[in-house]
Coordinates of C-alpha atoms in Angstrom, one line a residue:
X1 CA 42.5 62.4 97.6
X2 CA 40.0 62.3 94.7
X3 CA 38.4 65.5 93.6
X4 CA 34.9 64.3 94.6
X5 CA 36.0 64.0 98.3
X6 CA 38.0 67.2 98.3
X7 CA 34.8 68.9 97.1
X8 CA 33.1 67.8 100.3
X9 CA 35.4 70.1 102.3
X10 CA 34.5 73.7 101.3
X11 CA 37.5 75.8 100.2
X12 CA 38.5 78.0 103.1
X13 CA 36.2 76.2 105.5
X14 CA 38.6 76.6 108.4
X15 CA 39.1 80.3 107.7
X16 CA 36.6 81.6 110.2
X17 CA 39.2 84.3 111.0
X18 CA 40.4 86.1 107.9
X19 CA 44.1 86.1 107.0
X20 CA 44.2 89.8 107.5
X21 CA 43.4 89.2 111.2
X22 CA 46.5 87.0 111.7
X23 CA 49.4 89.1 112.9
X24 CA 52.5 88.5 114.9
X25 CA 51.0 89.9 118.1
X26 CA 48.6 86.9 118.0
X27 CA 51.3 84.3 117.7
X28 CA 50.8 81.1 119.7
X29 CA 53.9 79.5 118.3
X30 CA 56.9 81.2 116.7
X31 CA 59.9 79.1 115.4
X32 CA 63.0 81.1 114.8
X33 CA 66.1 79.7 113.0
X34 CA 65.5 76.1 114.3
X35 CA 68.1 73.5 113.5
X36 CA 67.8 69.8 114.4
X37 CA 70.7 67.3 114.0
X38 CA 71.3 63.6 114.4
X39 CA 74.5 62.0 115.7
X40 CA 75.9 59.0 114.0
X41 CA 78.9 58.0 111.8
X42 CA 78.5 61.6 110.7
X43 CA 76.4 64.5 111.8
X44 CA 73.2 64.8 109.8
X45 CA 71.3 68.2 109.8
X46 CA 67.7 67.3 109.3
X47 CA 66.1 70.7 109.9
X48 CA 68.1 73.8 108.7
X49 CA 67.2 77.3 110.0
X50 CA 63.4 76.8 110.0
X51 CA 61.3 79.9 110.5
X52 CA 57.5 80.1 110.8
X53 CA 54.7 81.1 113.1
X54 CA 51.1 79.9 113.9
X55 CA 48.4 82.3 115.1
X56 CA 45.3 81.4 117.2
X57 CA 42.6 79.7 115.2
X58 CA 44.9 79.3 112.2
X59 CA 45.5 76.2 110.1
X60 CA 49.1 76.1 108.8
X61 CA 49.9 73.4 106.2
X62 CA 53.4 71.9 106.1
X63 CA 54.2 70.2 102.7
X64 CA 57.1 68.6 101.0
X65 CA 58.3 65.3 99.6
X66 CA 59.1 62.3 101.8
X67 CA 62.4 62.7 103.7
X68 CA 62.5 66.5 103.6
X69 CA 62.3 66.8 107.4
X70 CA 58.6 67.5 108.1
X71 CA 58.2 64.8 110.8
X72 CA 61.5 65.7 112.4
X73 CA 60.4 69.3 112.5
X74 CA 57.2 68.6 114.3
X75 CA 58.8 66.2 116.7
X76 CA 61.4 68.9 117.5
X77 CA 58.6 71.3 118.4
X78 CA 57.6 69.2 121.4
X79 CA 61.0 67.6 121.9
X80 CA 60.2 63.9 121.3
X81 CA 63.2 63.2 119.1
X82 CA 65.0 59.9 119.3
X83 CA 68.1 59.6 121.6
X84 CA 70.6 60.5 118.8
X85 CA 68.6 63.6 117.7
X86 CA 69.0 67.0 119.3
X87 CA 68.1 70.7 118.6
X88 CA 71.4 72.4 117.8
X89 CA 70.2 76.0 117.4
X90 CA 67.3 78.4 117.2
X91 CA 64.2 79.0 119.3
X92 CA 60.7 77.5 119.7
X93 CA 58.6 80.2 121.4
X94 CA 55.4 79.0 122.8
X95 CA 53.4 82.0 124.0
X96 CA 56.8 83.7 124.4
X97 CA 58.4 80.8 126.4
X98 CA 61.4 79.2 124.7
X99 CA 60.8 75.5 124.7
X100 CA 64.4 74.8 123.7
X101 CA 65.5 75.6 127.2
X102 CA 62.5 74.3 129.1
X103 CA 63.0 71.4 131.5
X104 CA 61.7 67.9 130.7
X105 CA 59.2 68.3 133.5
X106 CA 57.9 71.5 131.9
X107 CA 57.7 69.8 128.5
X108 CA 55.6 67.0 130.0
X109 CA 53.2 69.7 131.2
X110 CA 53.0 71.2 127.7
X111 CA 52.7 67.9 125.8
X112 CA 49.0 66.9 125.5
X113 CA 47.8 70.0 127.4
X114 CA 48.9 73.0 125.4
X115 CA 50.2 71.1 122.3
X116 CA 48.9 67.7 121.2
X117 CA 50.0 65.6 118.2
X118 CA 48.3 62.9 116.0
X119 CA 50.6 60.6 114.3
X120 CA 50.4 58.8 110.9
X121 CA 49.8 55.2 111.9
X122 CA 46.9 55.1 114.4
X123 CA 47.1 51.4 115.3
X124 CA 50.8 51.5 115.9
X125 CA 50.4 54.5 118.2
X126 CA 48.2 52.6 120.6
X127 CA 49.2 49.9 123.1
X128 CA 47.9 46.6 121.8
X129 CA 47.9 45.0 125.2
X130 CA 45.5 47.5 126.8
X131 CA 41.9 48.3 126.1
X132 CA 40.9 51.7 124.6
X133 CA 39.2 52.7 127.8
X134 CA 42.2 51.8 129.9
X135 CA 44.5 53.9 127.8
X136 CA 42.1 56.9 127.7
X137 CA 41.4 56.7 131.4
X138 CA 45.1 56.6 132.3
X139 CA 45.8 59.6 130.1
X140 CA 43.0 61.7 131.5
X141 CA 43.9 60.7 135.1
X142 CA 47.5 61.8 134.6
X143 CA 46.5 65.1 132.9
X144 CA 43.4 66.1 135.0
X145 CA 44.4 64.5 138.4
X146 CA 40.8 63.3 138.7
X147 CA 39.2 60.1 140.1
X148 CA 38.9 56.9 138.1
X149 CA 35.2 57.4 137.9
X150 CA 35.5 60.9 136.6
X151 CA 38.2 59.8 134.1
X152 CA 35.9 57.1 132.7
X153 CA 33.1 59.7 132.3
X154 CA 35.4 62.1 130.5
X155 CA 36.7 59.2 128.3
X156 CA 33.1 58.5 127.2
X157 CA 32.5 62.2 126.5
X158 CA 35.6 62.3 124.3
X159 CA 34.7 59.2 122.3
X160 CA 31.2 60.8 121.7
X161 CA 32.9 64.0 120.7
X162 CA 34.9 62.2 118.0
X163 CA 31.7 60.6 116.7
X164 CA 32.4 57.0 117.6
X165 CA 29.2 55.0 117.7
X166 CA 28.5 53.1 121.0
X167 CA 31.4 54.6 122.9
X168 CA 30.7 52.3 125.9
X169 CA 31.4 49.3 123.7
X170 CA 34.5 50.9 122.2
X171 CA 36.0 51.5 125.7
X172 CA 36.2 47.7 126.1
X173 CA 37.8 47.0 122.8
X174 CA 41.5 46.5 122.1
X175 CA 43.3 48.3 119.2
X176 CA 43.6 45.2 117.1
X177 CA 39.8 44.9 117.3
X178 CA 39.3 48.3 115.8
X179 CA 39.5 49.6 112.3
X180 CA 42.1 52.2 111.3
X181 CA 39.5 54.9 111.2
X182 CA 38.3 53.9 114.7
X183 CA 41.8 54.0 116.0
X184 CA 42.4 57.4 114.5
X185 CA 39.3 58.7 116.2
X186 CA 40.6 57.3 119.5
X187 CA 43.9 59.1 119.0
X188 CA 42.1 62.4 118.2
X189 CA 40.1 61.9 121.5
X190 CA 43.4 61.4 123.3
X191 CA 44.8 64.5 121.7
X192 CA 41.8 66.5 122.9
X193 CA 42.0 65.2 126.5
X194 CA 44.1 68.1 127.7
X195 CA 42.1 70.8 125.8
X196 CA 45.1 71.8 123.6
X197 CA 45.5 75.2 122.0
X198 CA 47.6 73.7 119.1
X199 CA 47.0 70.3 117.4
X200 CA 49.8 68.9 115.3
X201 CA 48.3 66.5 112.7
X202 CA 51.3 64.6 111.1
X203 CA 49.7 63.1 108.0
X204 CA 46.7 61.8 110.0
X205 CA 45.0 60.1 107.1
X206 CA 47.9 58.5 105.3
X207 CA 47.1 54.9 106.3
X208 CA 43.3 55.2 105.9
X209 CA 41.1 54.5 102.9
X210 CA 39.7 57.4 100.9
X211 CA 36.2 57.5 102.3
X212 CA 37.5 57.4 105.9
X213 CA 40.1 60.1 105.1
X214 CA 37.3 62.6 104.3
X215 CA 35.5 61.8 107.5
X216 CA 38.6 62.3 109.6
X217 CA 39.5 65.6 108.0
X218 CA 35.9 66.8 108.4
X219 CA 36.0 65.8 112.1
X220 CA 39.3 67.6 112.7
X221 CA 38.0 70.8 111.1
X222 CA 34.7 70.7 113.0
X223 CA 36.6 70.1 116.3
X224 CA 39.0 72.9 115.5
X225 CA 36.1 75.3 114.9
X226 CA 34.2 74.1 118.0
X227 CA 37.2 74.3 120.4
X228 CA 39.1 77.2 118.8
X229 CA 42.3 75.3 118.3
X230 CA 45.1 76.1 115.9
X231 CA 46.4 73.2 113.7
X232 CA 49.7 72.4 112.1
X233 CA 48.7 70.1 109.3
X234 CA 51.5 68.0 107.8
X235 CA 50.6 66.3 104.5
X236 CA 51.7 65.1 101.1
X237 CA 48.3 65.8 99.7
X238 CA 48.5 69.2 98.1
X239 CA 44.8 69.2 96.9
X240 CA 43.7 68.7 100.5
X241 CA 46.1 71.3 101.8
X242 CA 44.8 73.8 99.3
X243 CA 41.3 73.3 100.6
X244 CA 41.7 73.4 104.4
X245 CA 44.8 75.5 105.2
X246 CA 45.0 79.2 105.8
X247 CA 48.7 79.4 105.1
X248 CA 51.2 76.9 103.7
X249 CA 54.9 76.3 104.4
X250 CA 56.9 74.4 101.8
X251 CA 59.8 72.3 103.0
X252 CA 62.7 71.1 100.9
X253 CA 65.9 69.3 102.1
X254 CA 65.4 70.4 105.7
X255 CA 64.6 74.1 104.9
X256 CA 61.3 76.0 104.7
X257 CA 61.8 77.6 101.3
X258 CA 58.5 79.4 101.0
X259 CA 55.5 80.4 103.2
X260 CA 52.4 82.1 101.9
X261 CA 48.6 82.1 102.1
X262 CA 47.1 79.0 100.5
X263 CA 45.5 81.1 97.8
X264 CA 48.8 82.9 97.0
X265 CA 50.9 79.8 97.0
X266 CA 48.8 77.7 94.7
X267 CA 48.0 80.6 92.3
X268 CA 51.5 82.2 92.2
X269 CA 54.2 80.1 93.8
X270 CA 57.5 82.1 94.0
X271 CA 60.2 79.4 94.8
X272 CA 61.4 77.1 92.0
X273 CA 60.9 74.0 94.2
X274 CA 57.3 75.0 95.0
X275 CA 56.6 75.4 91.3
X276 CA 58.2 72.0 90.6
X277 CA 56.3 70.3 93.5
X278 CA 53.0 71.6 92.1
X279 CA 53.7 70.8 88.5
X280 CA 54.9 67.3 89.2
X281 CA 52.1 66.2 91.4
X282 CA 49.0 68.2 90.8
X283 CA 47.7 70.6 88.2
X284 CA 46.1 73.3 90.3
X285 CA 43.4 75.8 89.6
X286 CA 41.8 77.4 92.6
X287 CA 38.4 75.7 93.2
X288 CA 39.2 72.9 90.7
X289 CA 41.7 70.1 91.2
X290 CA 43.0 67.8 88.5
X291 CA 45.2 64.9 89.6
X292 CA 48.1 64.0 87.4
X293 CA 50.9 61.5 87.6
X294 CA 54.6 62.1 87.6
X295 CA 57.9 61.3 89.5
X296 CA 58.6 62.9 92.8
X297 CA 60.0 66.4 92.4
X298 CA 63.8 66.7 92.8
X299 CA 64.2 70.2 91.6
X300 CA 67.5 71.8 92.4
X301 CA 67.3 75.2 94.2
X302 CA 68.5 78.0 92.1
X303 CA 71.7 79.7 93.2
X304 CA 69.9 82.9 94.3
X305 CA 67.3 81.1 96.4
X306 CA 67.6 80.0 100.0

């Protein structure tokens, strides 16, 4: 994201609660030694002994190169892996409850109510054969157990909340009649339908143009502050992560190799891969971002590092 747009998002704008106030007793989500594998011609371990936690009101960034396991990790959290994927070890503690051993019925209760997710490609995430209003109404009806009239009213409220102009007209549109930015706002509205405590944003601006990216990020942050949500923000954009996240976890070849406050990580990275990731993609100085060009980082992990 260009520096001019990053500058529109104040550094630490999400940090209404100071990092010192985050402690383990506040944990919403605590992931311990999580492993995720895929069956096939050979077993592939996509997530290897991941450990991290998210506190109430916190924004945790998850960064790493393509293919490092970020999306597999977030799908593991709410157990929406493809049929050949499975969690082979570890714990996912949601308010102390281990989701790894929860029933599918229990997971359906949690998805969209306690934990919601926004995916990368908004138009591909919506049903092209159904109108926006039909999809929103169905979701709200299933979550709230309310009447059709009440679901329609709530749908309009949600579309207004995500700042879509003329929400009544949008309700009658189909996804292919909407721009990428409009579809992403609809997905955010759907994610908010169950009043979640944690919002997982899996590269929510990847397919959008630069101007719309800044609008969507500003919207997510404003909603986060208004509703008191926590956010797990998955992104390739290190300049953006440095501006909006309280803490950052760095993922490499299926492992989380470093976790630190955003300020600490970008000023004084400890792990060799984190250093290579920053050096190869962005030259960082806190408060000033200079984009540079280079090949994707493929730094080997040193022998004495995890």
